[in-house]
Tab-separated table of C-alpha atoms in Angstrom:
chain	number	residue	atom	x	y	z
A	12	UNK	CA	-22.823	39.201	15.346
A	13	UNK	CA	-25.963	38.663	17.572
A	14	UNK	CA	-26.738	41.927	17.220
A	15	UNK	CA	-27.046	41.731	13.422
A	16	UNK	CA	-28.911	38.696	13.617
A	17	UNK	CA	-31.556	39.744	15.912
A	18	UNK	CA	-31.787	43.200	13.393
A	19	UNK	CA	-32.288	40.919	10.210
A	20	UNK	CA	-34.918	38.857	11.756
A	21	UNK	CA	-36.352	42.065	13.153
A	22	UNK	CA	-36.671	43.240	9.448
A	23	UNK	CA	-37.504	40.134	8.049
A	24	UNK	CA	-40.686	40.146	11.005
A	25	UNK	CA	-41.787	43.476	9.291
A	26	UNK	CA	-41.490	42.743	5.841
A	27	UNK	CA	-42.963	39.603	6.810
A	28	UNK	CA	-46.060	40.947	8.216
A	29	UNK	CA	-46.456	43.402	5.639
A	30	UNK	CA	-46.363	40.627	2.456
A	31	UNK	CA	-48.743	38.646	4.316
A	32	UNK	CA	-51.211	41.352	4.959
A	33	UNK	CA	-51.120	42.161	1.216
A	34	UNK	CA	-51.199	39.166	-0.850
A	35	UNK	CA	-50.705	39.430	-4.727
A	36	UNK	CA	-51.668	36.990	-7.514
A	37	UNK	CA	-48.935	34.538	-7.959
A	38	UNK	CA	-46.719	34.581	-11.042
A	39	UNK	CA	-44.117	32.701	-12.862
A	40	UNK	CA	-41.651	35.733	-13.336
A	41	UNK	CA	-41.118	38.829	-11.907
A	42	UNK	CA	-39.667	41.778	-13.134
A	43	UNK	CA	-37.160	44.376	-11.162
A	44	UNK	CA	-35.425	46.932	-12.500
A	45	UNK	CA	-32.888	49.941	-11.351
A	46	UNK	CA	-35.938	52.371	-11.945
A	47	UNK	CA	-38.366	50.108	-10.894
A	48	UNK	CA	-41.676	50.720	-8.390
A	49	UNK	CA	-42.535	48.744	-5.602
A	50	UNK	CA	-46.076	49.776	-6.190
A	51	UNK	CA	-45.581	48.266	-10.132
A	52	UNK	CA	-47.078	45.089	-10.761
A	53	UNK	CA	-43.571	43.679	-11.771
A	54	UNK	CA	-44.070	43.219	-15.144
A	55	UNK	CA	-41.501	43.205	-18.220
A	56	UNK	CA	-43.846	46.919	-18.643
A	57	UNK	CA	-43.751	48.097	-15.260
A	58	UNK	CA	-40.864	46.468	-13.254
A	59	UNK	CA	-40.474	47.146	-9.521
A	60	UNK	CA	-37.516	48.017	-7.981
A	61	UNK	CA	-36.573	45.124	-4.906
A	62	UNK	CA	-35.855	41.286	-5.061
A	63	UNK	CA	-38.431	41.055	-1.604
A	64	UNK	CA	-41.052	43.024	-3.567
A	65	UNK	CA	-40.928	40.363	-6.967
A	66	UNK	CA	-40.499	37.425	-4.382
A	67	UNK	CA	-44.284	38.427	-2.915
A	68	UNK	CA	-45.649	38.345	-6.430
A	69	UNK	CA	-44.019	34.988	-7.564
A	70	UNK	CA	-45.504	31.453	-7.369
A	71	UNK	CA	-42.854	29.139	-5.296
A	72	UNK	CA	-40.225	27.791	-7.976
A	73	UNK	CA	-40.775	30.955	-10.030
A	74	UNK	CA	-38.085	33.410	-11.084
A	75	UNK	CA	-36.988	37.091	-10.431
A	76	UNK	CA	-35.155	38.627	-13.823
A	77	UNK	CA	-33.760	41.591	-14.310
A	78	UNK	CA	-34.638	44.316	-17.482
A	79	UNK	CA	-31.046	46.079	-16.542
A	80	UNK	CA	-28.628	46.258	-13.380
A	81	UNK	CA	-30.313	46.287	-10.429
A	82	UNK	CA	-28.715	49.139	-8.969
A	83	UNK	CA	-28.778	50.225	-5.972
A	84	UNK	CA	-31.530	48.488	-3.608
A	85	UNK	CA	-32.950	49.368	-0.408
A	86	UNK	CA	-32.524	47.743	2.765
A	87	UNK	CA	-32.481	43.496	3.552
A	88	UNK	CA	-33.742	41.454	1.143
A	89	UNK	CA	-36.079	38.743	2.922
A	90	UNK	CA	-37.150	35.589	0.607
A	91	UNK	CA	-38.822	32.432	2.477
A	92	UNK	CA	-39.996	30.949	-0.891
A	93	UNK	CA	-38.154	29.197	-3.693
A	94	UNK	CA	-37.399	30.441	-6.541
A	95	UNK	CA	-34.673	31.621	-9.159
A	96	UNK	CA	-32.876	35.026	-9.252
A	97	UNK	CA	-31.510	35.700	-12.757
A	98	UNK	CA	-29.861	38.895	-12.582
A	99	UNK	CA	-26.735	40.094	-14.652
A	100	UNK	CA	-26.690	43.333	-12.169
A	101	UNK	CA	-25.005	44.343	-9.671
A	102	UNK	CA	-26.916	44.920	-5.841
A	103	UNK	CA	-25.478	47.524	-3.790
A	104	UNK	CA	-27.618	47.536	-0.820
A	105	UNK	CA	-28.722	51.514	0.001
A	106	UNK	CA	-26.486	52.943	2.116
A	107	UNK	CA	-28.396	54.271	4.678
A	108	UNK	CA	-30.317	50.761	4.574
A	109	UNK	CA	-27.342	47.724	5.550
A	110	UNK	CA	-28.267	44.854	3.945
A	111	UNK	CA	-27.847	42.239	1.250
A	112	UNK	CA	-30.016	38.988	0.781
A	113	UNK	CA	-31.808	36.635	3.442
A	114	UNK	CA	-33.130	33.413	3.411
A	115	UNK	CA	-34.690	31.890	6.202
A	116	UNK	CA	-37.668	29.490	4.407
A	117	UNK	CA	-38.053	26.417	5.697
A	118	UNK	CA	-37.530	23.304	2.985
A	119	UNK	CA	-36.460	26.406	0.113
A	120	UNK	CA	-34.637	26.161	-2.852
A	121	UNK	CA	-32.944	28.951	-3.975
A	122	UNK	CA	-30.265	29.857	-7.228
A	123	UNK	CA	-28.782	32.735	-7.848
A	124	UNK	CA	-27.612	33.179	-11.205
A	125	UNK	CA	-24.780	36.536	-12.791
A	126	UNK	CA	-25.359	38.397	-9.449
A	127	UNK	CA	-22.940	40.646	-8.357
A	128	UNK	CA	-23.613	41.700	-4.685
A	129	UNK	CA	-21.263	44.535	-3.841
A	130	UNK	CA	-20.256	46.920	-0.980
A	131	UNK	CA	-18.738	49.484	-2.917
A	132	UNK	CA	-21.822	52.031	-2.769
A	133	UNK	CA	-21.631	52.015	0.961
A	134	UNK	CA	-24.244	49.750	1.905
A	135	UNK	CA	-24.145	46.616	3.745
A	136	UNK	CA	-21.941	48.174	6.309
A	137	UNK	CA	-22.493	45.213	9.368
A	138	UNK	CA	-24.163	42.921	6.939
A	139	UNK	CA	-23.024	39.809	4.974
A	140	UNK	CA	-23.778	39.880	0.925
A	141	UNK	CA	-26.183	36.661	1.433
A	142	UNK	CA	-27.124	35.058	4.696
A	143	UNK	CA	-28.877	31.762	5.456
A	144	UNK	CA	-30.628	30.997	8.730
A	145	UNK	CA	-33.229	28.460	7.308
A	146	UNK	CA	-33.533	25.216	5.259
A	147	UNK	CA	-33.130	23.631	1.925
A	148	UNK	CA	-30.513	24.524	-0.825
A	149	UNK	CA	-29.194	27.556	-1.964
A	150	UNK	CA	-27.137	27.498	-5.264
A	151	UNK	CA	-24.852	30.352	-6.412
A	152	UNK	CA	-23.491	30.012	-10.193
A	153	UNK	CA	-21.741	32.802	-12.157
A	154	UNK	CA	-22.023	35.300	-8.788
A	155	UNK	CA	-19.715	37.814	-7.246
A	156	UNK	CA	-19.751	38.546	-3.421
A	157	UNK	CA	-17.461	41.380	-2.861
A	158	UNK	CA	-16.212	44.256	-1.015
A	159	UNK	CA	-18.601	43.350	2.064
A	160	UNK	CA	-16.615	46.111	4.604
A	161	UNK	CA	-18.528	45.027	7.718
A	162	UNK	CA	-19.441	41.102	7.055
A	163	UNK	CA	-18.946	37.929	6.580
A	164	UNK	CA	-19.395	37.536	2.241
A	165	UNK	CA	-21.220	34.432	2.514
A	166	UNK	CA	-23.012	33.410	6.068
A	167	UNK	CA	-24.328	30.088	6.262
A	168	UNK	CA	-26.276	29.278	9.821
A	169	UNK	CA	-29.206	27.466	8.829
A	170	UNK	CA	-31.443	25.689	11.312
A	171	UNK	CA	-32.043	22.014	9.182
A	172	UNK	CA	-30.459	20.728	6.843
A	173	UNK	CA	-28.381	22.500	4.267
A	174	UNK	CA	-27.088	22.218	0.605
A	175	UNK	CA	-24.956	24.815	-0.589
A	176	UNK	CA	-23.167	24.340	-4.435
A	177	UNK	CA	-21.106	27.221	-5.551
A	178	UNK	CA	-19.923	27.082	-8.689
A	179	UNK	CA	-17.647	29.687	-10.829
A	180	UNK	CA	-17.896	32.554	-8.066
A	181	UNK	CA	-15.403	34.772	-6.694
A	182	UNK	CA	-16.117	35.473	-3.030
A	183	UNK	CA	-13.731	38.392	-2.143
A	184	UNK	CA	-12.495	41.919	-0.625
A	185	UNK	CA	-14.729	41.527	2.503
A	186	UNK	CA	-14.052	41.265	6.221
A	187	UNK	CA	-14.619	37.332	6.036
A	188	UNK	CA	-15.216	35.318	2.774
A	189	UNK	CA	-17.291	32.692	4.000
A	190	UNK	CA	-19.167	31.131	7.094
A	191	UNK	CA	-20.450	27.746	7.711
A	192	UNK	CA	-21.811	27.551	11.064
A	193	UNK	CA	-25.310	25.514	11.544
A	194	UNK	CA	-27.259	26.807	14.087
A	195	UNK	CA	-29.311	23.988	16.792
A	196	UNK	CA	-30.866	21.203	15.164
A	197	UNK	CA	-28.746	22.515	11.514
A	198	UNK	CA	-26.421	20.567	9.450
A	199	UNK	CA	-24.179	21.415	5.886
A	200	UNK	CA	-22.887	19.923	2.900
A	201	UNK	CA	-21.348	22.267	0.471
A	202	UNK	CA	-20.013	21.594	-2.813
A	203	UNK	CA	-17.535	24.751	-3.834
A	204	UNK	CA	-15.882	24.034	-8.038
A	205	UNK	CA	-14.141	26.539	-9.764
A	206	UNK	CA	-14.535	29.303	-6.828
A	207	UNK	CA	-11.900	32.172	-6.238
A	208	UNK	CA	-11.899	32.850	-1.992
A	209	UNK	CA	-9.392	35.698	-1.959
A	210	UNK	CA	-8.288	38.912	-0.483
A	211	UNK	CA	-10.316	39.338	2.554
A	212	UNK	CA	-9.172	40.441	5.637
A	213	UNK	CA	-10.144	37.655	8.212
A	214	UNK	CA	-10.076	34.074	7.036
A	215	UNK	CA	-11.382	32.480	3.330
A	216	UNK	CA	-14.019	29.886	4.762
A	217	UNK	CA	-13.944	28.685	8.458
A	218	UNK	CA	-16.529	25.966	9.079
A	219	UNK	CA	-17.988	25.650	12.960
A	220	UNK	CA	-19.462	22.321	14.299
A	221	UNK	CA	-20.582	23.876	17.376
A	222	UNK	CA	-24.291	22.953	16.723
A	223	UNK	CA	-24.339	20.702	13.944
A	224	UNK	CA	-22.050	18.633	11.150
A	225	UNK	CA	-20.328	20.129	8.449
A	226	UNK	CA	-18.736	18.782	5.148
A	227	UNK	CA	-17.065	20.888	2.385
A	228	UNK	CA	-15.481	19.279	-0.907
A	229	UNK	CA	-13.648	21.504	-3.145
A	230	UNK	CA	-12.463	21.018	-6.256
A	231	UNK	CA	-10.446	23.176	-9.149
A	232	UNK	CA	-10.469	26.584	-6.719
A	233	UNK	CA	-8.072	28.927	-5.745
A	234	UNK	CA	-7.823	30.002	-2.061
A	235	UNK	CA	-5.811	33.149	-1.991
A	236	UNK	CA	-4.165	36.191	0.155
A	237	UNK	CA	-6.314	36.303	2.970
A	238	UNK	CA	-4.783	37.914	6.115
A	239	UNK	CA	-6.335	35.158	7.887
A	240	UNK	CA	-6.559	30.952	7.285
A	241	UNK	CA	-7.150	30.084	3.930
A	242	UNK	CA	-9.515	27.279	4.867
A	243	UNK	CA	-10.198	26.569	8.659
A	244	UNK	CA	-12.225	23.051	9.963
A	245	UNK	CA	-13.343	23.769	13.629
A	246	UNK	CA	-14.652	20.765	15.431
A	247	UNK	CA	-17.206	21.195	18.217
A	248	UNK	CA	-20.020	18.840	19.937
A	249	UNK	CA	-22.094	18.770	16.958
A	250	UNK	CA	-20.306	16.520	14.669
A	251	UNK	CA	-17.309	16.421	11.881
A	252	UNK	CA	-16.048	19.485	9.906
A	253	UNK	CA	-15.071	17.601	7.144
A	254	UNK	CA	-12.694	19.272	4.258
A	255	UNK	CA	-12.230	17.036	0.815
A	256	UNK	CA	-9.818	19.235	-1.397
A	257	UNK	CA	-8.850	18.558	-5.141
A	258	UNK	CA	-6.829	20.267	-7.439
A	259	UNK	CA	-6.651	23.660	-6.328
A	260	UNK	CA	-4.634	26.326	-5.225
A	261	UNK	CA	-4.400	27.785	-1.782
A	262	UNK	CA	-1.644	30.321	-1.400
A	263	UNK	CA	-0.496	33.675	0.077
A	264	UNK	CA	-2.481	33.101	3.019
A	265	UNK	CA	-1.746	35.243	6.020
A	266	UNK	CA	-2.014	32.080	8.399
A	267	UNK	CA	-2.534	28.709	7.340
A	268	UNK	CA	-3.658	27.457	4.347
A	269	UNK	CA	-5.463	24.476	5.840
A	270	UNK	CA	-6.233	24.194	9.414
A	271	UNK	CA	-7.861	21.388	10.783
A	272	UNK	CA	-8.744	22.323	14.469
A	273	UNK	CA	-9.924	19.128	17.263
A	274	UNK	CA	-10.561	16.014	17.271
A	275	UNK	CA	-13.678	15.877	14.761
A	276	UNK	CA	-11.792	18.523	12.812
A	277	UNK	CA	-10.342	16.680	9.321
A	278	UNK	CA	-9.307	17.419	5.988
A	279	UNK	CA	-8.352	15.302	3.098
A	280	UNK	CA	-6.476	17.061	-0.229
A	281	UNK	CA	-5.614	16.010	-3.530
A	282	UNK	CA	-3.298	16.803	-6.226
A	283	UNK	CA	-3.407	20.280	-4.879
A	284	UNK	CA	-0.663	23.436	-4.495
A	285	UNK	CA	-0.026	24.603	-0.843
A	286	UNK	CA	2.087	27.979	-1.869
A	287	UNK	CA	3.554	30.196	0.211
A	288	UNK	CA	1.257	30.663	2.995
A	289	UNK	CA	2.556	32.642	5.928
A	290	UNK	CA	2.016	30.484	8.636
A	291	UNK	CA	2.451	27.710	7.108
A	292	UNK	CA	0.713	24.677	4.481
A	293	UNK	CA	-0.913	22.947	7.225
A	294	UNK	CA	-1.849	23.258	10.973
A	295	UNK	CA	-3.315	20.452	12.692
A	296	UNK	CA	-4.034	21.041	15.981
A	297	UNK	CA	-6.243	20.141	19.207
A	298	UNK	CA	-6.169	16.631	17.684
A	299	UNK	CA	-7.258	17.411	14.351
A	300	UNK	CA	-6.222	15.696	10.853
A	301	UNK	CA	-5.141	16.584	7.747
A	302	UNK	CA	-4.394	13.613	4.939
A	303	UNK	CA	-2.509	13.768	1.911
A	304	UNK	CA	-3.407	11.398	-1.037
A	305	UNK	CA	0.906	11.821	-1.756
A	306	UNK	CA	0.545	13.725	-4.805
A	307	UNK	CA	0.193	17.378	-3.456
A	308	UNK	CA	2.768	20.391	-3.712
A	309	UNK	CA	4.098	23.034	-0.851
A	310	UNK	CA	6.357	25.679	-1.664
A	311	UNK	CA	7.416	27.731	1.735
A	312	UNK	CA	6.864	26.605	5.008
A	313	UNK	CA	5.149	23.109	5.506
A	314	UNK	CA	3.880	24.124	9.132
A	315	UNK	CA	3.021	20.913	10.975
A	316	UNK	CA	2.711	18.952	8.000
A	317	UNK	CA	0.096	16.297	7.076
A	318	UNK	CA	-1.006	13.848	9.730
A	319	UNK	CA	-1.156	10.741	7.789
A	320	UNK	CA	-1.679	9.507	4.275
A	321	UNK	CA	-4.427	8.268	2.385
A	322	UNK	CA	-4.103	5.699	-0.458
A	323	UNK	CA	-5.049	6.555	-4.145
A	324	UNK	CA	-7.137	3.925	-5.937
């Protein structure tokens, strides 16, 4: 993983250097298309063909849209500005070119709107579909992340403080569906409602306090047959991983559906359907907790069971 890190931010240096010695007129919108050209002025007329390449034309807070599917698209896509992708497409990184989207901004907002990023083409071999190591807030609605072979789906590591709302996604077939892990001096709250986290082949979402504080609430999603933990709170010197979980599903997991792991390591869940998950509902361990609000269901093994209750108001 350090390896792909250092290579993004070795890419993002160059693409870096070569936006900044070539600056554009700013505009609201920007224009790609499948048989776009980077040399196009990214017009509705003459579209160009990368996300990167409409993100050095836009003013911050404007917005990249798509004429047709994006296609595939070469090589890491590096924004440090806010902005808006609207994109009913699917991006399938160039094979030869690993690589899906990047944001390390400092302070940026970012939402990503109908985007499929996908795997399928070959591409993003060692690299997850979106990656954060910056700032701000990044909001995915309507989105797909899927069929990531070599990465994590989702990688969150910023470096400050962190918003992340997902909303009516499906994050799945990849070799991890999501990671919350703030780098030094990094924190995260995430908001995930009406997400499906399902079929990939390490864990659903694992948060890491290692470096920084972590809270996840989830409400009306369905966690779902991945060979690893279906959600996994790990607890380190930087503060709480926090779960809150309401009325949603997490079954078929290959471990645990919840695990809650050390002493900062929590989880409280609501009205929600522990099914069938092969290691069990629940495993609290290294001191961690996991609190039921008495109104949730398991079917199979209950593992070590809740910790404790919490009362409903």
């Amino acid at each position: 993983m350090i390896r792909i890190i250092a290579k993004l931010f070795a890419v993002a240096a160059v693409l870096s250097a070569f936006l900044s010695a070539a600056p554009l007129s700013a505009q609201t919108v920007a224009w790609i298309s499948s048989t776009g050209n980077n040399a196009d002025p990214c017009t509705a007329a003459q579209p160009c063909g990368t996300f990167a390449t409409a993100a050095s034309l836009l003013s911050a807070g404007g917005q990249i849209s798509c004429l047709n599917s994006p296609g595939i698209i070469a090589g890491v896509q590096v924004l440090d500005i806010s902005l808006t992708i609207d994109c009913a497409g699917v991006l399938e990184p160039f094979p030869s070119v690993n690589g899906g989207i990047l944001l390390n901004g400092s302070n940026q907002v970012v939402k990503i709107r109908n985007l499929t990023i996908s795997g399928t083409g070959g591409g993003a071999a060692a690299f997850s579909g979106i990656s954060v190591f910056g700032s701000g807030t990044l909001i995915l609605e309507n989105c797909v992340l899927e069929n990531l072979a070599g990465g994590t789906a989702l990688q969150i590591e910023p470096n400050g403080p962190f918003n992340l709302v997902v909303t009516n996604s499906r994050i799945s077939n990849s070799v991890a569906g999501v990671l919350i892990k703030p780098n030094s001096g990094g924190s995260v709250t995430a908001t995930f409602n009406g997400v499906t986290i399902a079929d990939n082949t390490g864990g659903g979402l694992k948060t890491d306090t290692t470096n920084g504080p972590v809270r996840v609430d989830i409400t009306a999603s369905e966690i779902t047959s991945n060979s690893g933990n279906g959600l996994n709170a790990v607890s380190g010197a930087g503060g709480a991983a926090m779960f809150n979980i309401h009325n949603s599903v997490i079954a078929d997991n290959g471990s645990a559906g919840v695990q809650a792991n050390g002493t900062n390591a929590a989880a409280l869940i609501d009205a929600t359907l522990l099914d069938s998950n092969v290691a069990g509902a629940l495993a609290a361990i290294g001191s961690g907790r996991i609190l039921t609000y008495g109104n949730n269901r398991i079917v199979g093994p209950a593992g070590s069971g809740f910790t404790g209750t919490a009362s409903l108001q």
